[in-house]
Amino acid sequence: MSRDAVQGLKVVDAFDLDDELRAILKPGDMVRDDAGRRHRLPRYFYEVPDHDTAMETQLTPHFRLNEFIVADLKEAQRMHGYPKYVPCAVRVLAMFLEQFRAAAGASVHIAVNGGYRSPSHKMGVSASTHMWGTAADIYRIGSTILKSKESIEKYNEIAEDVSDDVHVLPYGHVTDKTADDHVHLDLGYITLIPREISEDRMEQPQENKPRFAFEERRKRERRAAEGVVDGDQ
Ligand SMILES: [Zn+2]
């Protein structure tokens, strides 16, 4: 069996990335939200080696990793190339989006740069949940372009009904300092530590012995690789 067939995504400790990436991702830094509350930025990231991996990695049946890491021009230059980095909590976001998609009854399209945005993104003046990989900006659901107050409020309500953990911003919000013509939903400041990583208190670069782990393949992916067809696919 090839290496790729048995290993999932690589999880890295961002303290051990190079100087430039550490300066962009700011692992462990405290940032304030608009209400002045402080939040600690994520430390563990998926390292996405190339575009093919981003396209092939299904976080859930309808959401690929690629959709969460498309950068716009306000993002740091380094974040436009591969490897790309995204906080591990993006998996949880995808799960909620999958439920939102089912409730909405149509496909959910995440905007360019509407998933993860690094703390160095030019829009990131205060702690935005996009920096945790737990927020999505959605401009289109099915064939509906979300630009009217009515359509945004309708889908905001559907998103809120998915779970009390889902937070949406009202029509006309300026928190993201963007146009007010989209659905923003987020899960708050979740950080996720995959079971495969070994945590420690050494929040300084360990450049000679970088800390990382490979996620084990999820059961669903293993079953697919073994040719067992899932009933619901
Ligand atoms: Zn947003």
mmCIF file of C-alpha atoms and ligand atoms in Angstrom:
data_model
loop_
_atom_site.group_PDB
_atom_site.id
_atom_site.type_symbol
_atom_site.label_atom_id
_atom_site.label_comp_id
_atom_site.label_asym_id
_atom_site.label_seq_id
_atom_site.Cartn_x
_atom_site.Cartn_y
_atom_site.Cartn_z
ATOM 1 C CA MET A 1 0.000 0.000 0.000
ATOM 2 C CA SER A 2 1.351 3.406 -0.887
ATOM 3 C CA ARG A 3 2.111 6.049 1.699
ATOM 4 C CA ASP A 4 -0.776 8.166 0.451
ATOM 5 C CA ALA A 5 -3.220 5.348 0.840
ATOM 6 C CA VAL A 6 -2.642 4.936 4.545
ATOM 7 C CA GLN A 7 -2.001 8.517 5.637
ATOM 8 C CA GLY A 8 -4.317 11.464 5.823
ATOM 9 C CA LEU A 9 -3.424 15.111 6.104
ATOM 10 C CA LYS A 10 -0.231 16.271 7.749
ATOM 11 C CA VAL A 11 -0.795 18.217 10.968
ATOM 12 C CA VAL A 12 1.946 20.693 11.838
ATOM 13 C CA ASP A 13 2.760 22.676 14.958
ATOM 14 C CA ALA A 14 2.881 26.208 13.536
ATOM 15 C CA PHE A 15 5.584 27.192 16.034
ATOM 16 C CA ASP A 16 7.947 25.011 14.002
ATOM 17 C CA LEU A 17 7.226 26.576 10.621
ATOM 18 C CA ASP A 18 9.715 29.013 9.098
ATOM 19 C CA ASP A 19 9.972 32.624 10.307
ATOM 20 C CA GLU A 20 7.850 34.028 7.516
ATOM 21 C CA LEU A 21 4.995 31.562 8.071
ATOM 22 C CA ARG A 22 5.100 32.024 11.832
ATOM 23 C CA ALA A 23 4.820 35.774 11.280
ATOM 24 C CA ILE A 24 1.791 35.228 9.043
ATOM 25 C CA LEU A 25 -0.031 32.570 11.095
ATOM 26 C CA LYS A 26 0.897 33.967 14.556
ATOM 27 C CA PRO A 27 0.297 30.701 16.467
ATOM 28 C CA GLY A 28 -0.673 31.240 20.092
ATOM 29 C CA ASP A 29 -0.904 35.037 19.750
ATOM 30 C CA MET A 30 -3.698 36.775 21.584
ATOM 31 C CA VAL A 31 -6.006 38.943 19.527
ATOM 32 C CA ARG A 32 -8.990 41.019 20.577
ATOM 33 C CA ASP A 33 -12.422 40.747 19.057
ATOM 34 C CA ASP A 34 -14.663 43.747 18.436
ATOM 35 C CA ALA A 35 -15.960 43.535 22.002
ATOM 36 C CA GLY A 36 -12.418 43.689 23.414
ATOM 37 C CA ARG A 37 -12.347 40.029 24.481
ATOM 38 C CA ARG A 38 -9.073 38.233 23.911
ATOM 39 C CA HIS A 39 -8.717 34.976 21.987
ATOM 40 C CA ARG A 40 -5.723 32.741 21.379
ATOM 41 C CA LEU A 41 -4.953 31.986 17.739
ATOM 42 C CA PRO A 42 -4.691 28.348 16.639
ATOM 43 C CA ARG A 43 -1.452 26.425 16.818
ATOM 44 C CA TYR A 44 -2.146 23.222 14.851
ATOM 45 C CA PHE A 45 -2.674 23.411 11.113
ATOM 46 C CA TYR A 46 -3.190 21.084 8.208
ATOM 47 C CA GLU A 47 -0.368 21.420 5.731
ATOM 48 C CA VAL A 48 -1.854 21.071 2.252
ATOM 49 C CA PRO A 49 1.010 20.138 -0.082
ATOM 50 C CA ASP A 50 -0.563 20.890 -3.445
ATOM 51 C CA HIS A 51 -3.708 21.792 -5.346
ATOM 52 C CA ASP A 52 -4.540 18.175 -6.136
ATOM 53 C CA THR A 53 -4.609 17.277 -2.455
ATOM 54 C CA ALA A 54 -6.801 20.306 -1.724
ATOM 55 C CA MET A 55 -9.228 19.240 -4.450
ATOM 56 C CA GLU A 56 -9.244 15.572 -3.516
ATOM 57 C CA THR A 57 -9.666 15.944 0.230
ATOM 58 C CA GLN A 58 -13.339 15.648 1.103
ATOM 59 C CA LEU A 59 -13.862 16.962 4.612
ATOM 60 C CA THR A 60 -17.489 15.890 4.335
ATOM 61 C CA PRO A 61 -19.455 14.426 1.425
ATOM 62 C CA HIS A 62 -20.094 17.871 -0.115
ATOM 63 C CA PHE A 63 -17.213 20.040 1.080
ATOM 64 C CA ARG A 64 -13.664 19.784 -0.164
ATOM 65 C CA LEU A 65 -10.714 21.262 1.646
ATOM 66 C CA ASN A 66 -10.001 23.450 -1.371
ATOM 67 C CA GLU A 67 -13.127 25.528 -0.820
ATOM 68 C CA PHE A 68 -11.808 26.818 2.497
ATOM 69 C CA ILE A 69 -8.351 27.913 1.369
ATOM 70 C CA VAL A 70 -8.798 29.968 -1.796
ATOM 71 C CA ALA A 71 -6.920 33.215 -1.113
ATOM 72 C CA ASP A 72 -7.713 36.684 -2.415
ATOM 73 C CA LEU A 73 -5.337 39.575 -3.049
ATOM 74 C CA LYS A 74 -5.619 40.881 0.504
ATOM 75 C CA GLU A 75 -4.051 37.684 1.799
ATOM 76 C CA ALA A 76 -0.324 37.479 2.486
ATOM 77 C CA GLN A 77 1.657 36.562 -0.623
ATOM 78 C CA ARG A 78 2.936 33.331 0.897
ATOM 79 C CA MET A 79 -0.632 32.076 1.363
ATOM 80 C CA HIS A 80 -1.190 32.050 -2.390
ATOM 81 C CA GLY A 81 1.239 29.218 -3.016
ATOM 82 C CA TYR A 82 1.593 25.678 -1.703
ATOM 83 C CA PRO A 83 1.963 24.262 0.798
ATOM 84 C CA LYS A 84 -1.041 26.035 2.236
ATOM 85 C CA TYR A 85 -2.042 26.033 5.890
ATOM 86 C CA VAL A 86 -5.478 25.896 7.471
ATOM 87 C CA PRO A 87 -6.448 25.447 11.145
ATOM 88 C CA CYS A 88 -7.591 21.920 11.943
ATOM 89 C CA ALA A 89 -10.971 23.192 13.184
ATOM 90 C CA VAL A 90 -11.985 23.551 9.534
ATOM 91 C CA ARG A 91 -13.169 19.935 9.791
ATOM 92 C CA VAL A 92 -15.790 20.926 12.339
ATOM 93 C CA LEU A 93 -16.929 23.846 10.206
ATOM 94 C CA ALA A 94 -17.398 21.529 7.245
ATOM 95 C CA MET A 95 -19.575 19.252 9.354
ATOM 96 C CA PHE A 96 -21.872 22.120 10.307
ATOM 97 C CA LEU A 97 -21.947 23.348 6.699
ATOM 98 C CA GLU A 98 -22.976 19.882 5.610
ATOM 99 C CA GLN A 99 -25.950 20.083 7.972
ATOM 100 C CA PHE A 100 -26.719 23.601 6.792
ATOM 101 C CA ARG A 101 -26.670 22.368 3.183
ATOM 102 C CA ALA A 102 -29.154 19.628 4.038
ATOM 103 C CA ALA A 103 -31.435 22.092 5.836
ATOM 104 C CA ALA A 104 -31.228 24.602 2.972
ATOM 105 C CA GLY A 105 -31.912 21.855 0.454
ATOM 106 C CA ALA A 106 -29.365 23.197 -2.024
ATOM 107 C CA SER A 107 -25.630 23.412 -2.604
ATOM 108 C CA VAL A 108 -23.754 25.975 -0.508
ATOM 109 C CA HIS A 109 -21.016 27.989 -2.220
ATOM 110 C CA ILE A 110 -18.250 29.462 -0.096
ATOM 111 C CA ALA A 111 -16.838 32.724 -1.449
ATOM 112 C CA VAL A 112 -13.231 33.185 -2.549
ATOM 113 C CA ASN A 113 -11.385 33.783 0.699
ATOM 114 C CA GLY A 114 -14.671 33.141 2.486
ATOM 115 C CA GLY A 115 -13.193 30.317 4.563
ATOM 116 C CA TYR A 116 -9.857 30.583 6.327
ATOM 117 C CA ARG A 117 -8.174 33.974 6.443
ATOM 118 C CA SER A 118 -4.822 34.327 8.143
ATOM 119 C CA PRO A 119 -4.328 36.901 10.921
ATOM 120 C CA SER A 120 -2.153 38.747 8.390
ATOM 121 C CA HIS A 121 -4.989 39.146 5.915
ATOM 122 C CA LYS A 122 -5.520 42.855 5.287
ATOM 123 C CA MET A 123 -9.154 42.655 6.414
ATOM 124 C CA GLY A 124 -8.171 41.132 9.736
ATOM 125 C CA VAL A 125 -8.032 44.081 12.085
ATOM 126 C CA SER A 126 -9.689 42.336 15.017
ATOM 127 C CA ALA A 127 -10.137 38.697 15.957
ATOM 128 C CA SER A 128 -12.357 37.270 13.246
ATOM 129 C CA THR A 129 -13.461 33.663 13.453
ATOM 130 C CA HIS A 130 -12.172 33.315 9.882
ATOM 131 C CA MET A 131 -8.691 33.260 11.494
ATOM 132 C CA TRP A 132 -9.702 30.077 13.336
ATOM 133 C CA GLY A 133 -11.008 28.397 10.206
ATOM 134 C CA THR A 134 -14.450 28.239 11.817
ATOM 135 C CA ALA A 135 -16.288 30.784 9.646
ATOM 136 C CA ALA A 136 -17.672 30.769 6.133
ATOM 137 C CA ASP A 137 -18.932 33.556 3.914
ATOM 138 C CA ILE A 138 -21.582 32.336 1.517
ATOM 139 C CA TYR A 139 -22.725 34.296 -1.520
ATOM 140 C CA ARG A 140 -24.708 31.670 -3.345
ATOM 141 C CA ILE A 141 -27.009 28.810 -2.310
ATOM 142 C CA GLY A 142 -28.232 26.638 -5.153
ATOM 143 C CA SER A 143 -29.010 29.138 -7.888
ATOM 144 C CA THR A 144 -29.856 31.951 -5.454
ATOM 145 C CA ILE A 145 -27.309 34.766 -5.293
ATOM 146 C CA LEU A 146 -27.530 36.138 -1.778
ATOM 147 C CA LYS A 147 -27.865 39.853 -2.145
ATOM 148 C CA SER A 148 -31.299 40.781 -0.867
ATOM 149 C CA LYS A 149 -32.076 41.305 2.796
ATOM 150 C CA GLU A 150 -34.847 38.719 2.464
ATOM 151 C CA SER A 151 -32.682 35.929 1.101
ATOM 152 C CA ILE A 152 -29.889 36.568 3.600
ATOM 153 C CA GLU A 153 -32.273 36.626 6.546
ATOM 154 C CA LYS A 154 -33.982 33.472 5.330
ATOM 155 C CA TYR A 155 -30.735 31.510 5.155
ATOM 156 C CA ASN A 156 -29.408 33.055 8.371
ATOM 157 C CA GLU A 157 -32.463 31.630 10.088
ATOM 158 C CA ILE A 158 -31.933 28.201 8.543
ATOM 159 C CA ALA A 159 -28.284 28.281 9.667
ATOM 160 C CA GLU A 160 -29.232 29.233 13.222
ATOM 161 C CA ASP A 161 -31.763 26.420 13.341
ATOM 162 C CA VAL A 162 -29.015 23.874 12.569
ATOM 163 C CA SER A 163 -27.485 24.321 16.005
ATOM 164 C CA ASP A 164 -27.229 26.783 18.880
ATOM 165 C CA ASP A 165 -23.487 26.719 18.229
ATOM 166 C CA VAL A 166 -23.947 28.401 14.858
ATOM 167 C CA HIS A 167 -23.630 32.168 14.913
ATOM 168 C CA VAL A 168 -24.661 34.386 12.013
ATOM 169 C CA LEU A 169 -24.204 38.083 11.422
ATOM 170 C CA PRO A 170 -27.235 40.235 10.628
ATOM 171 C CA TYR A 171 -27.786 41.672 7.183
ATOM 172 C CA GLY A 172 -25.632 44.734 6.729
ATOM 173 C CA HIS A 173 -22.940 43.591 9.160
ATOM 174 C CA VAL A 174 -19.573 45.304 8.921
ATOM 175 C CA THR A 175 -17.595 42.979 11.208
ATOM 176 C CA ASP A 176 -15.716 41.538 8.275
ATOM 177 C CA LYS A 177 -15.310 44.979 6.741
ATOM 178 C CA THR A 178 -16.677 43.590 3.491
ATOM 179 C CA ALA A 179 -19.735 44.223 1.471
ATOM 180 C CA ASP A 180 -22.842 43.374 3.410
ATOM 181 C CA ASP A 181 -24.211 41.056 0.770
ATOM 182 C CA HIS A 182 -23.610 37.590 2.107
ATOM 183 C CA VAL A 183 -24.337 35.042 4.774
ATOM 184 C CA HIS A 184 -21.573 34.800 7.365
ATOM 185 C CA LEU A 185 -21.828 31.858 9.696
ATOM 186 C CA ASP A 186 -19.327 30.803 12.308
ATOM 187 C CA LEU A 187 -18.835 28.494 15.276
ATOM 188 C CA GLY A 188 -16.866 30.812 17.515
ATOM 189 C CA TYR A 189 -13.236 30.418 18.533
ATOM 190 C CA ILE A 190 -12.844 26.673 18.299
ATOM 191 C CA THR A 191 -9.367 25.236 18.160
ATOM 192 C CA LEU A 192 -8.991 21.588 17.329
ATOM 193 C CA ILE A 193 -6.121 19.291 18.201
ATOM 194 C CA PRO A 194 -6.198 16.095 16.152
ATOM 195 C CA ARG A 195 -5.764 12.951 18.202
ATOM 196 C CA GLU A 196 -2.600 12.101 16.292
ATOM 197 C CA ILE A 197 -0.625 15.134 17.498
ATOM 198 C CA SER A 198 1.340 15.150 20.743
ATOM 199 C CA GLU A 199 0.897 18.470 22.541
ATOM 200 C CA ASP A 200 3.571 20.096 24.640
ATOM 201 C CA ARG A 201 4.256 23.412 26.318
ATOM 202 C CA MET A 202 7.195 24.317 24.099
ATOM 203 C CA GLU A 203 5.769 27.326 22.343
ATOM 204 C CA GLN A 204 9.057 28.157 20.675
ATOM 205 C CA PRO A 205 10.350 26.965 17.330
ATOM 206 C CA GLN A 206 11.907 23.502 17.432
ATOM 207 C CA GLU A 207 13.494 23.898 14.055
ATOM 208 C CA ASN A 208 15.818 20.939 14.319
ATOM 209 C CA LYS A 209 13.013 18.597 15.237
ATOM 210 C CA PRO A 210 9.777 19.978 13.820
ATOM 211 C CA ARG A 211 6.653 18.585 15.426
ATOM 212 C CA PHE A 212 4.049 17.054 13.156
ATOM 213 C CA ALA A 213 1.808 14.031 12.729
ATOM 214 C CA PHE A 214 -0.234 12.475 9.990
ATOM 215 C CA GLU A 215 -3.934 12.081 10.540
ATOM 216 C CA GLU A 216 -5.141 8.566 10.210
ATOM 217 C CA ARG A 217 -7.574 8.049 7.402
ATOM 218 C CA ARG A 218 -11.122 8.514 8.521
ATOM 219 C CA LYS A 219 -13.286 5.414 8.458
ATOM 220 C CA ARG A 220 -15.316 6.695 5.543
ATOM 221 C CA GLU A 221 -12.176 7.220 3.446
ATOM 222 C CA ARG A 222 -10.789 3.849 4.432
ATOM 223 C CA ARG A 223 -14.015 2.151 3.433
ATOM 224 C CA ALA A 224 -14.021 3.994 0.106
ATOM 225 C CA ALA A 225 -10.413 2.941 -0.514
ATOM 226 C CA GLU A 226 -11.338 -0.626 0.215
ATOM 227 C CA GLY A 227 -14.132 -0.465 -2.327
ATOM 228 C CA VAL A 228 -16.977 -0.687 0.153
ATOM 229 C CA VAL A 229 -19.755 1.526 -1.104
ATOM 230 C CA ASP A 230 -21.489 3.664 1.463
ATOM 231 C CA GLY A 231 -25.246 3.401 1.365
ATOM 232 C CA ASP A 232 -25.761 7.152 1.310
ATOM 233 C CA GLN A 233 -23.288 8.164 -1.360
HETATM 234 ZN ZN ZN B 1 -17.374 36.364 7.432
#
